[in-house]
PDB file of C-alpha atoms in Angstrom:
ATOM      1  CA  PHE G  18      -3.814   1.672  16.827  1.00  0.00           C
ATOM      2  CA  TYR G  19      -0.962   2.218  14.383  1.00  0.00           C
ATOM      3  CA  TYR G  20       1.644   0.649  16.671  1.00  0.00           C
ATOM      4  CA  ILE G  21      -0.684  -2.210  17.556  1.00  0.00           C
ATOM      5  CA  TYR G  22      -0.972  -2.966  13.866  1.00  0.00           C
ATOM      6  CA  LEU G  23       2.793  -2.829  13.441  1.00  0.00           C
ATOM      7  CA  PHE G  24       3.349  -5.328  16.257  1.00  0.00           C
ATOM      8  CA  ILE G  25       0.890  -7.791  14.739  1.00  0.00           C
ATOM      9  CA  SER G  26       2.087  -7.349  11.147  1.00  0.00           C
ATOM     10  CA  GLY G  27       5.690  -7.860  12.248  1.00  0.00           C
ATOM     11  CA  ASN G  28       4.775 -11.041  14.116  1.00  0.00           C
ATOM     12  CA  LEU G  29       2.926 -12.458  11.126  1.00  0.00           C
ATOM     13  CA  ALA G  30       5.761 -11.679   8.737  1.00  0.00           C
ATOM     14  CA  GLU G  31       8.308 -13.382  11.010  1.00  0.00           C
ATOM     15  CA  PHE G  32       6.238 -16.425  11.902  1.00  0.00           C
ATOM     16  CA  GLY G  33       7.239 -18.377   8.781  1.00  0.00           C
ATOM     17  CA  ASP G  34      10.929 -17.777   9.400  1.00  0.00           C
ATOM     18  CA  GLU G  35      10.674 -18.855  13.022  1.00  0.00           C
ATOM     19  CA  TYR G  36       8.572 -21.948  12.316  1.00  0.00           C
ATOM     20  CA  PHE G  37      10.839 -23.308   9.589  1.00  0.00           C
ATOM     21  CA  GLU G  38      14.212 -22.200  10.912  1.00  0.00           C
ATOM     22  CA  ALA G  39      14.000 -22.530  14.700  1.00  0.00           C
ATOM     23  CA  ARG G  40      15.409 -26.055  14.596  1.00  0.00           C
ATOM     24  CA  THR G  41      17.937 -25.463  11.783  1.00  0.00           C
ATOM     25  CA  TYR G  42      19.800 -22.359  12.941  1.00  0.00           C
ATOM     26  CA  GLY G  43      23.106 -23.098  14.624  1.00  0.00           C
ATOM     27  CA  ASN G  44      23.391 -19.616  16.098  1.00  0.00           C
ATOM     28  CA  ILE G  45      21.380 -19.677  19.315  1.00  0.00           C
ATOM     29  CA  LYS G  46      21.503 -15.870  19.644  1.00  0.00           C
ATOM     30  CA  VAL G  47      19.771 -15.456  16.268  1.00  0.00           C
ATOM     31  CA  VAL G  48      16.998 -17.823  17.314  1.00  0.00           C
ATOM     32  CA  GLU G  49      16.497 -16.103  20.671  1.00  0.00           C
ATOM     33  CA  LYS G  50      16.396 -12.634  19.093  1.00  0.00           C
ATOM     34  CA  ARG G  51      13.790 -13.728  16.575  1.00  0.00           C
ATOM     35  CA  ARG G  52      11.790 -15.383  19.342  1.00  0.00           C
ATOM     36  CA  ARG G  53      11.743 -12.153  21.353  1.00  0.00           C
ATOM     37  CA  ASN G  54      10.576 -10.235  18.283  1.00  0.00           C
ATOM     38  CA  LEU G  55       7.829 -12.775  17.721  1.00  0.00           C
ATOM     39  CA  GLU G  56       6.470 -12.164  21.227  1.00  0.00           C
ATOM     40  CA  ARG G  57       5.766  -8.462  20.662  1.00  0.00           C
ATOM     41  CA  TYR G  58       2.113  -9.353  20.092  1.00  0.00           C
ATOM     42  CA  LYS G  59       1.672  -9.908  23.853  1.00  0.00           C
ATOM     43  CA  SER G  60       1.284  -6.170  24.420  1.00  0.00           C
ATOM     44  CA  VAL G  61      -1.936  -6.351  22.373  1.00  0.00           C
ATOM     45  CA  LEU G  62      -3.594  -9.195  24.274  1.00  0.00           C
ATOM     46  CA  ASN G  63      -4.622  -7.057  27.267  1.00  0.00           C
ATOM     47  CA  SER G  64      -4.962  -3.669  25.569  1.00  0.00           C
ATOM     48  CA  LYS G  65      -8.780  -3.481  25.599  1.00  0.00           C
ATOM     49  CA  SER G  66      -9.095  -1.295  28.712  1.00  0.00           C
ATOM     50  CA  ASP G  67      -6.548   1.206  27.401  1.00  0.00           C
ATOM     51  CA  GLU G  68      -8.271   1.372  24.018  1.00  0.00           C
ATOM     52  CA  ASP G  69     -11.689   1.932  25.594  1.00  0.00           C
ATOM     53  CA  SER G  70     -10.313   4.736  27.773  1.00  0.00           C
ATOM     54  CA  LEU G  71      -8.578   6.458  24.867  1.00  0.00           C
ATOM     55  CA  ALA G  72     -11.683   6.251  22.674  1.00  0.00           C
ATOM     56  CA  ASN G  73     -13.855   7.604  25.508  1.00  0.00           C
ATOM     57  CA  PHE G  74     -11.534  10.559  26.103  1.00  0.00           C
ATOM     58  CA  ALA G  75     -11.246  11.256  22.375  1.00  0.00           C
ATOM     59  CA  LYS G  76     -14.986  11.521  21.740  1.00  0.00           C
ATOM     60  CA  TRP G  77     -15.269  14.287  24.362  1.00  0.00           C
ATOM     61  CA  GLU G  78     -12.624  16.418  22.699  1.00  0.00           C
ATOM     62  CA  PRO G  79     -13.826  19.363  20.592  1.00  0.00           C
ATOM     63  CA  PRO G  80     -13.557  18.904  16.813  1.00  0.00           C
ATOM     64  CA  HIS G  81     -10.073  19.707  15.572  1.00  0.00           C
ATOM     65  CA  GLY G  82      -8.028  19.040  12.473  1.00  0.00           C
ATOM     66  CA  LYS G  83      -9.051  15.818  10.751  1.00  0.00           C
ATOM     67  CA  PHE G  84     -11.195  14.737  13.695  1.00  0.00           C
ATOM     68  CA  GLY G  85     -14.505  16.409  13.028  1.00  0.00           C
ATOM     69  CA  PHE G  86     -17.838  16.350  14.813  1.00  0.00           C
ATOM     70  CA  ARG G  87     -19.190  12.812  15.357  1.00  0.00           C
ATOM     71  CA  HIS G  88     -15.933  11.161  14.380  1.00  0.00           C
ATOM     72  CA  PRO G  89     -16.544   7.357  14.383  1.00  0.00           C
ATOM     73  CA  TRP G  90     -14.434   6.482  17.418  1.00  0.00           C
ATOM     74  CA  LYS G  91     -16.472   3.321  18.056  1.00  0.00           C
ATOM     75  CA  GLN G  92     -15.343   1.935  14.718  1.00  0.00           C
ATOM     76  CA  TYR G  93     -11.750   2.137  15.937  1.00  0.00           C
ATOM     77  CA  LEU G  94     -12.737  -0.164  18.793  1.00  0.00           C
ATOM     78  CA  VAL G  95     -14.263  -2.623  16.311  1.00  0.00           C
ATOM     79  CA  VAL G  96     -10.982  -2.729  14.408  1.00  0.00           C
ATOM     80  CA  ALA G  97      -9.003  -3.088  17.646  1.00  0.00           C
ATOM     81  CA  ALA G  98     -11.159  -6.031  18.757  1.00  0.00           C
ATOM     82  CA  LEU G  99     -10.381  -7.864  15.510  1.00  0.00           C
ATOM     83  CA  VAL G 100      -6.683  -7.130  15.939  1.00  0.00           C
ATOM     84  CA  ARG G 101      -6.801  -8.675  19.425  1.00  0.00           C
ATOM     85  CA  GLN G 102      -8.421 -11.782  17.976  1.00  0.00           C
ATOM     86  CA  CYS G 103      -5.524 -12.005  15.556  1.00  0.00           C
ATOM     87  CA  ALA G 104      -3.063 -11.583  18.430  1.00  0.00           C
ATOM     88  CA  HIS G 105      -4.671 -14.486  20.315  1.00  0.00           C
ATOM     89  CA  ARG G 106      -4.259 -16.699  17.224  1.00  0.00           C
ATOM     90  CA  ILE G 107      -0.581 -15.724  17.060  1.00  0.00           C
ATOM     91  CA  ASP G 108      -0.249 -16.549  20.757  1.00  0.00           C
ATOM     92  CA  ALA G 109      -1.571 -20.036  20.058  1.00  0.00           C
ATOM     93  CA  LEU G 110       0.719 -20.417  17.038  1.00  0.00           C
ATOM     94  CA  ASN G 111       3.721 -19.472  19.126  1.00  0.00           C
ATOM     95  CA  SER G 112       3.220 -22.528  21.316  1.00  0.00           C
ATOM     96  CA  TYR G 113       3.566 -24.834  18.305  1.00  0.00           C
ATOM     97  CA  ILE G 114       6.793 -23.380  16.939  1.00  0.00           C
ATOM     98  CA  ASN G 115       8.994 -25.304  19.366  1.00  0.00           C
ATOM     99  CA  SER G 116       6.620 -28.153  20.038  1.00  0.00           C
ATOM    100  CA  ASP G 117       8.080 -31.558  20.843  1.00  0.00           C
ATOM    101  CA  PHE G 118       5.976 -33.057  18.052  1.00  0.00           C
ATOM    102  CA  GLN G 119       7.791 -31.768  14.979  1.00  0.00           C
ATOM    103  CA  ILE G 120       6.878 -33.133  11.550  1.00  0.00           C
ATOM    104  CA  PRO G 121       9.623 -34.652   9.348  1.00  0.00           C
ATOM    105  CA  ILE G 122      11.950 -32.217   7.590  1.00  0.00           C
ATOM    106  CA  ASP G 123      11.072 -33.409   4.063  1.00  0.00           C
ATOM    107  CA  ILE G 124       7.352 -32.769   4.635  1.00  0.00           C
ATOM    108  CA  LYS G 125       8.107 -29.449   6.297  1.00  0.00           C
ATOM    109  CA  LYS G 126       9.974 -28.314   3.185  1.00  0.00           C
ATOM    110  CA  LYS G 127       6.972 -29.132   1.002  1.00  0.00           C
ATOM    111  CA  LEU G 128       4.716 -27.030   3.241  1.00  0.00           C
ATOM    112  CA  GLU G 129       7.172 -24.168   3.596  1.00  0.00           C
ATOM    113  CA  GLU G 130       6.164 -22.111   0.540  1.00  0.00           C
ATOM    114  CA  PRO G 131       2.391 -21.823   1.272  1.00  0.00           C
ATOM    115  CA  PHE G 132       3.058 -21.378   5.009  1.00  0.00           C
ATOM    116  CA  ARG G 133       5.433 -18.493   4.385  1.00  0.00           C
ATOM    117  CA  ARG G 134       3.111 -16.868   1.860  1.00  0.00           C
ATOM    118  CA  MET G 135       0.127 -17.030   4.206  1.00  0.00           C
ATOM    119  CA  SER G 136       1.981 -15.413   7.092  1.00  0.00           C
ATOM    120  CA  LEU G 137       3.937 -12.905   4.999  1.00  0.00           C
ATOM    121  CA  GLU G 138       0.998 -11.683   2.891  1.00  0.00           C
ATOM    122  CA  SER G 139      -1.250 -11.386   5.952  1.00  0.00           C
ATOM    123  CA  GLY G 140       1.450  -9.331   7.658  1.00  0.00           C
ATOM    124  CA  LYS G 141       1.771  -7.054   4.619  1.00  0.00           C
ATOM    125  CA  ALA G 142      -1.991  -6.540   4.477  1.00  0.00           C
ATOM    126  CA  MET G 143      -1.997  -5.631   8.170  1.00  0.00           C
ATOM    127  CA  LYS G 144       0.836  -3.159   7.662  1.00  0.00           C
ATOM    128  CA  GLU G 145      -0.943  -1.455   4.746  1.00  0.00           C
ATOM    129  CA  ALA G 146      -4.077  -1.137   6.874  1.00  0.00           C
ATOM    130  CA  SER G 147      -2.039   0.443   9.681  1.00  0.00           C
ATOM    131  CA  ILE G 148      -0.588   3.011   7.272  1.00  0.00           C
ATOM    132  CA  SER G 149      -4.102   3.801   6.051  1.00  0.00           C
ATOM    133  CA  LEU G 150      -5.187   4.477   9.649  1.00  0.00           C
ATOM    134  CA  LYS G 151      -2.134   6.557  10.514  1.00  0.00           C
ATOM    135  CA  LYS G 152      -2.305   8.784   7.416  1.00  0.00           C
ATOM    136  CA  MET G 153      -6.130   8.746   7.329  1.00  0.00           C
ATOM    137  CA  THR G 154      -6.174   7.890   3.643  1.00  0.00           C
ATOM    138  CA  LYS G 155      -8.352   5.469   1.716  1.00  0.00           C
ATOM    139  CA  SER G 156      -6.337   2.635   0.267  1.00  0.00           C
ATOM    140  CA  SER G 157      -7.014  -0.642  -1.492  1.00  0.00           C
ATOM    141  CA  SER G 158      -3.391  -1.747  -1.653  1.00  0.00           C
ATOM    142  CA  TYR G 159      -3.934  -4.323   1.103  1.00  0.00           C
ATOM    143  CA  ASP G 160      -6.527  -6.146  -1.023  1.00  0.00           C
ATOM    144  CA  ILE G 161      -3.862  -7.715  -3.227  1.00  0.00           C
ATOM    145  CA  HIS G 162      -2.080  -9.111  -0.162  1.00  0.00           C
ATOM    146  CA  ILE G 163      -5.323 -10.616   1.119  1.00  0.00           C
ATOM    147  CA  ILE G 164      -5.918 -12.243  -2.262  1.00  0.00           C
ATOM    148  CA  ASN G 165      -2.389 -13.650  -2.213  1.00  0.00           C
ATOM    149  CA  SER G 166      -2.836 -15.062   1.295  1.00  0.00           C
ATOM    150  CA  GLN G 167      -6.137 -16.691   0.314  1.00  0.00           C
ATOM    151  CA  SER G 168      -4.451 -18.179  -2.742  1.00  0.00           C
ATOM    152  CA  ALA G 169      -1.771 -19.652  -0.472  1.00  0.00           C
ATOM    153  CA  CYS G 170      -4.522 -21.157   1.718  1.00  0.00           C
ATOM    154  CA  LYS G 171      -5.991 -22.939  -1.284  1.00  0.00           C
ATOM    155  CA  ALA G 172      -2.549 -24.169  -2.350  1.00  0.00           C
ATOM    156  CA  LEU G 173      -1.927 -25.525   1.153  1.00  0.00           C
ATOM    157  CA  SER G 174      -5.305 -27.271   1.217  1.00  0.00           C
ATOM    158  CA  THR G 175      -4.577 -28.917  -2.135  1.00  0.00           C
ATOM    159  CA  LEU G 176      -1.166 -30.003  -0.899  1.00  0.00           C
ATOM    160  CA  LEU G 177      -2.577 -31.595   2.254  1.00  0.00           C
ATOM    161  CA  LYS G 178      -5.171 -33.505   0.227  1.00  0.00           C
ATOM    162  CA  SER G 179      -2.445 -34.964  -1.981  1.00  0.00           C
ATOM    163  CA  GLY G 180      -1.527 -37.522   0.692  1.00  0.00           C
ATOM    164  CA  ILE G 181       1.815 -36.163   1.889  1.00  0.00           C
ATOM    165  CA  LEU G 182       0.757 -36.772   5.517  1.00  0.00           C
ATOM    166  CA  ASN G 183       0.125 -40.497   5.148  1.00  0.00           C
ATOM    167  CA  ASP G 184       3.353 -41.429   6.941  1.00  0.00           C
ATOM    168  CA  VAL G 185       3.135 -38.761   9.650  1.00  0.00           C
ATOM    169  CA  GLU G 186       2.670 -39.842  13.261  1.00  0.00           C
ATOM    170  CA  PRO G 187      -0.762 -39.007  14.780  1.00  0.00           C
ATOM    171  CA  LEU G 188       0.589 -36.569  17.387  1.00  0.00           C
ATOM    172  CA  GLN G 189       2.720 -34.835  14.753  1.00  0.00           C
ATOM    173  CA  MET G 190      -0.321 -34.560  12.490  1.00  0.00           C
ATOM    174  CA  VAL G 191      -2.400 -32.990  15.275  1.00  0.00           C
ATOM    175  CA  SER G 192       0.272 -30.327  15.792  1.00  0.00           C
ATOM    176  CA  LEU G 193       0.498 -29.615  12.063  1.00  0.00           C
ATOM    177  CA  LEU G 194      -3.254 -29.460  11.429  1.00  0.00           C
ATOM    178  CA  THR G 195      -3.727 -27.150  14.412  1.00  0.00           C
ATOM    179  CA  THR G 196      -1.095 -24.812  12.972  1.00  0.00           C
ATOM    180  CA  VAL G 197      -2.831 -24.886   9.580  1.00  0.00           C
ATOM    181  CA  SER G 198      -6.201 -24.145  11.187  1.00  0.00           C
ATOM    182  CA  LEU G 199      -4.807 -21.177  13.137  1.00  0.00           C
ATOM    183  CA  LEU G 200      -3.156 -19.744  10.029  1.00  0.00           C
ATOM    184  CA  ASN G 201      -6.433 -20.038   8.127  1.00  0.00           C
ATOM    185  CA  ASP G 202      -8.174 -18.167  10.946  1.00  0.00           C
ATOM    186  CA  ILE G 203      -5.557 -15.406  10.766  1.00  0.00           C
ATOM    187  CA  VAL G 204      -6.084 -15.011   7.018  1.00  0.00           C
ATOM    188  CA  ASN G 205      -9.866 -14.744   7.525  1.00  0.00           C
ATOM    189  CA  ILE G 206      -9.484 -12.270  10.402  1.00  0.00           C
ATOM    190  CA  THR G 207      -7.116 -10.158   8.315  1.00  0.00           C
ATOM    191  CA  GLU G 208      -9.806  -9.920   5.649  1.00  0.00           C
ATOM    192  CA  LYS G 209     -12.346  -8.818   8.280  1.00  0.00           C
ATOM    193  CA  ILE G 210      -9.890  -6.204   9.554  1.00  0.00           C
ATOM    194  CA  SER G 211      -9.455  -4.772   6.062  1.00  0.00           C
ATOM    195  CA  GLU G 212     -13.236  -4.536   5.667  1.00  0.00           C
ATOM    196  CA  SER G 213     -13.531  -2.756   9.032  1.00  0.00           C
ATOM    197  CA  VAL G 214     -10.782  -0.316   8.087  1.00  0.00           C
ATOM    198  CA  ARG G 215     -12.589   0.367   4.814  1.00  0.00           C
ATOM    199  CA  GLU G 216     -15.821   1.093   6.709  1.00  0.00           C
ATOM    200  CA  LEU G 217     -13.917   3.372   9.078  1.00  0.00           C
ATOM    201  CA  ALA G 218     -12.317   5.218   6.167  1.00  0.00           C
ATOM    202  CA  SER G 219     -15.739   5.810   4.635  1.00  0.00           C
ATOM    203  CA  ALA G 220     -17.374   6.923   7.907  1.00  0.00           C
ATOM    204  CA  ALA G 221     -14.468   9.206   8.852  1.00  0.00           C
ATOM    205  CA  ARG G 222     -14.184  10.522   5.293  1.00  0.00           C
ATOM    206  CA  PHE G 223     -10.554   9.654   4.818  1.00  0.00           C
ATOM    207  CA  ARG G 224      -9.072  11.358   1.790  1.00  0.00           C
ATOM    208  CA  ASN G 225      -8.226   9.377  -1.316  1.00  0.00           C
ATOM    209  CA  LYS G 226      -4.636   8.328  -1.738  1.00  0.00           C
ATOM    210  CA  MET G 227      -2.952  10.647  -4.221  1.00  0.00           C
ATOM    211  CA  LYS G 228      -1.292   9.065  -7.241  1.00  0.00           C
ATOM    212  CA  PRO G 229       1.825  10.705  -8.700  1.00  0.00           C
ATOM    213  CA  THR G 230       1.283  12.080 -12.185  1.00  0.00           C
ATOM    214  CA  GLU G 231       3.728  13.159 -14.832  1.00  0.00           C
ATOM    215  CA  PRO G 232       3.202  16.537 -16.560  1.00  0.00           C
ATOM    216  CA  SER G 233       2.441  16.365 -20.263  1.00  0.00           C
ATOM    217  CA  VAL G 234       2.024  18.894 -23.063  1.00  0.00           C
ATOM    218  CA  SER G 235      -0.673  18.598 -25.728  1.00  0.00           C
ATOM    219  CA  LEU G 236      -0.495  20.943 -28.715  1.00  0.00           C
ATOM    220  CA  LYS G 237      -3.575  21.718 -30.773  1.00  0.00           C
ATOM    221  CA  LYS G 238      -4.181  23.977 -33.772  1.00  0.00           C
ATOM    222  CA  LEU G 239      -7.804  25.054 -33.442  1.00  0.00           C
ATOM    223  CA  ASP G 240      -8.479  26.077 -37.070  1.00  0.00           C
ATOM    224  CA  SER G 241      -7.354  22.746 -38.573  1.00  0.00           C
ATOM    225  CA  GLY G 242      -8.451  20.432 -35.741  1.00  0.00           C
ATOM    226  CA  SER G 243      -5.115  18.609 -35.793  1.00  0.00           C
ATOM    227  CA  THR G 244      -3.523  17.637 -32.509  1.00  0.00           C
ATOM    228  CA  GLY G 245       0.095  16.907 -31.601  1.00  0.00           C
ATOM    229  CA  CYS G 246       1.324  15.513 -28.286  1.00  0.00           C
ATOM    230  CA  ALA G 247       4.691  15.837 -26.638  1.00  0.00           C
ATOM    231  CA  MET G 248       6.183  13.131 -24.453  1.00  0.00           C
ATOM    232  CA  PRO G 249       6.027  13.869 -20.705  1.00  0.00           C
ATOM    233  CA  ILE G 250       9.039  15.809 -19.456  1.00  0.00           C
ATOM    234  CA  ASN G 251      10.018  16.095 -15.840  1.00  0.00           C
ATOM    235  CA  SER G 252      10.341  19.762 -15.009  1.00  0.00           C
ATOM    236  CA  ARG G 253      13.040  19.007 -12.464  1.00  0.00           C
ATOM    237  CA  ASP G 254      15.413  17.514 -15.031  1.00  0.00           C
ATOM    238  CA  GLY G 255      16.679  20.960 -16.008  1.00  0.00           C
ATOM    239  CA  ASP G 256      15.942  23.449 -18.786  1.00  0.00           C
ATOM    240  CA  HIS G 257      14.282  22.146 -21.947  1.00  0.00           C
ATOM    241  CA  VAL G 258      13.512  23.797 -25.289  1.00  0.00           C
ATOM    242  CA  VAL G 259      10.982  22.257 -27.670  1.00  0.00           C
ATOM    243  CA  THR G 260      10.955  23.488 -31.270  1.00  0.00           C
ATOM    244  CA  ILE G 261       7.642  23.223 -33.129  1.00  0.00           C
ATOM    245  CA  LEU G 262       7.963  23.385 -36.916  1.00  0.00           C
ATOM    246  CA  LEU G 263       5.031  24.631 -38.997  1.00  0.00           C
ATOM    247  CA  SER G 264       4.370  23.519 -42.572  1.00  0.00           C
ATOM    248  CA  ASP G 265       4.316  25.812 -45.581  1.00  0.00           C
ATOM    249  CA  ASP G 266       0.524  25.961 -45.429  1.00  0.00           C
ATOM    250  CA  ASP G 267       0.737  27.772 -42.103  1.00  0.00           C
ATOM    251  CA  LYS G 268       3.265  30.422 -43.119  1.00  0.00           C
ATOM    252  CA  ASP G 269       0.626  32.998 -43.939  1.00  0.00           C
ATOM    253  CA  ASP G 270      -1.105  32.519 -40.596  1.00  0.00           C
ATOM    254  CA  ILE G 271       1.858  33.434 -38.409  1.00  0.00           C
ATOM    255  CA  ASP G 272       4.265  36.336 -38.778  1.00  0.00           C
ATOM    256  CA  ASP G 273       8.016  36.039 -38.463  1.00  0.00           C
ATOM    257  CA  ASP G 274       7.944  37.672 -35.065  1.00  0.00           C
ATOM    258  CA  ASP G 275       4.983  35.692 -33.830  1.00  0.00           C
ATOM    259  CA  THR G 276       5.990  33.241 -31.071  1.00  0.00           C
ATOM    260  CA  SER G 277       4.383  31.432 -28.189  1.00  0.00           C
ATOM    261  CA  ASN G 278       6.198  31.097 -24.906  1.00  0.00           C
ATOM    262  CA  ILE G 279       5.246  28.236 -22.638  1.00  0.00           C
ATOM    263  CA  VAL G 280       6.638  27.652 -19.175  1.00  0.00           C
ATOM    264  CA  LEU G 281       6.257  24.320 -17.385  1.00  0.00           C
ATOM    265  CA  ASP G 282       6.919  24.507 -13.652  1.00  0.00           C
ATOM    266  CA  ASP G 283       5.765  21.813 -11.236  1.00  0.00           C
ATOM    267  CA  ASP G 284       2.892  20.477 -13.335  1.00  0.00           C
ATOM    268  CA  THR G 285       1.775  24.021 -14.298  1.00  0.00           C
ATOM    269  CA  ILE G 286       1.852  25.139 -17.938  1.00  0.00           C
ATOM    270  CA  ASN G 287       1.708  28.833 -18.848  1.00  0.00           C
ATOM    271  CA  GLU G 288       0.981  30.135 -22.326  1.00  0.00           C
ATOM    272  CA  LYS G 289       1.052  33.472 -24.078  1.00  0.00           C
ATOM    273  CA  SER G 290       0.237  33.735 -27.792  1.00  0.00           C
ATOM    274  CA  GLU G 291       0.060  36.920 -29.798  1.00  0.00           C
ATOM    275  CA  ASP G 292      -1.485  36.444 -33.245  1.00  0.00           C
ATOM    276  CA  GLY G 293      -1.315  32.750 -34.075  1.00  0.00           C
ATOM    277  CA  GLU G 294      -3.917  30.193 -33.081  1.00  0.00           C
ATOM    278  CA  ILE G 295      -1.621  27.502 -31.754  1.00  0.00           C
ATOM    279  CA  HIS G 296      -2.415  26.721 -28.133  1.00  0.00           C
ATOM    280  CA  VAL G 297      -1.194  24.448 -25.378  1.00  0.00           C
ATOM    281  CA  GLN G 298      -3.861  22.511 -23.496  1.00  0.00           C
ATOM    282  CA  THR G 299      -3.333  22.066 -19.792  1.00  0.00           C
ATOM    283  CA  SER G 300      -5.364  21.529 -16.664  1.00  0.00           C
ATOM    284  CA  CYS G 301      -3.837  24.553 -14.925  1.00  0.00           C
ATOM    285  CA  VAL G 302      -3.088  27.877 -16.639  1.00  0.00           C
ATOM    286  CA  ARG G 303      -1.909  31.158 -15.134  1.00  0.00           C
ATOM    287  CA  GLU G 304      -0.389  34.391 -16.381  1.00  0.00           C
ATOM    288  CA  VAL G 305       3.138  34.211 -17.729  1.00  0.00           C
ATOM    289  CA  GLY G 306       5.701  35.728 -15.385  1.00  0.00           C
ATOM    290  CA  MET G 307       9.418  35.322 -14.979  1.00  0.00           C
ATOM    291  CA  MET G 308      10.639  31.917 -16.157  1.00  0.00           C
ATOM    292  CA  PRO G 309      11.675  29.721 -13.201  1.00  0.00           C
ATOM    293  CA  GLU G 310      15.038  28.081 -12.824  1.00  0.00           C
ATOM    294  CA  HIS G 311      13.815  24.736 -14.148  1.00  0.00           C
ATOM    295  CA  SER G 312      11.331  25.231 -16.939  1.00  0.00           C
ATOM    296  CA  LEU G 313      10.179  24.016 -20.331  1.00  0.00           C
ATOM    297  CA  GLY G 314      10.422  26.579 -23.114  1.00  0.00           C
ATOM    298  CA  VAL G 315       8.541  26.081 -26.395  1.00  0.00           C
ATOM    299  CA  ARG G 316       9.729  27.864 -29.521  1.00  0.00           C
ATOM    300  CA  ILE G 317       7.631  27.990 -32.729  1.00  0.00           C
ATOM    301  CA  LEU G 318       9.463  28.213 -36.061  1.00  0.00           C
ATOM    302  CA  GLN G 319       8.417  28.022 -39.701  1.00  0.00           C
ATOM    303  CA  ILE G 320       9.645  25.697 -42.441  1.00  0.00           C
TER     304      ILE G 320
END
């Protein structure tokens, strides 16, 4: 399924380039290479029997790894059926790229921006969905691409209603409107595919996509209720020493030899305090051991 998605997403992303540049490129080899790339979708058109066989074999396998008991294999077939529908639309589009009824260049330039956005954003959404299937992670990153493609559809509709096709020949207009209709279908099918992938992710219990977080240090003196925060520091940047200065009012609370040692290593903060009541708040605390090579040391002084 992952490679099927990649074929379709690549075709969609390249359709705009091929449609608007096939007649303007002087290098015939460039045009032919792009045309061959655009025809990769053909491997998807007749893939139903292979997909059914693979899904049938998979459901008889014992549970293993991420594929647990009653894994929703049928939902994969639902997604694959929608992808094939998209491939058939691309097949129809391909016949209009080098049609004998080409619209005038000046009108083509006006339509270029929404055409490219529709094909490119649909391709990006398809690619994000394929990554979600391959890594078995829940993702909503393809939603923004679907919104962008729908926005391009509305822009194209507004442009066509403005009367730019008044001087276009009837046969040229038929070719153009058919292309517009097929692109609109692809945008709608891409939205359905994203919904099916979301249902599959929920049924198969895909894990949530992890977001990178930066470690941070929050200092709090419990007896006074005051809180101080340090800016996030990347523990891989090298050794760091933070000096915390206490006011004169706190001199009596902490002895000269009283210190707190804090070690930050890969989002983990360790603390050891003897007599004072200054603490470091963190989501993960363990016993202080040997300081690692890259660490954050905190030194408490008095003023």
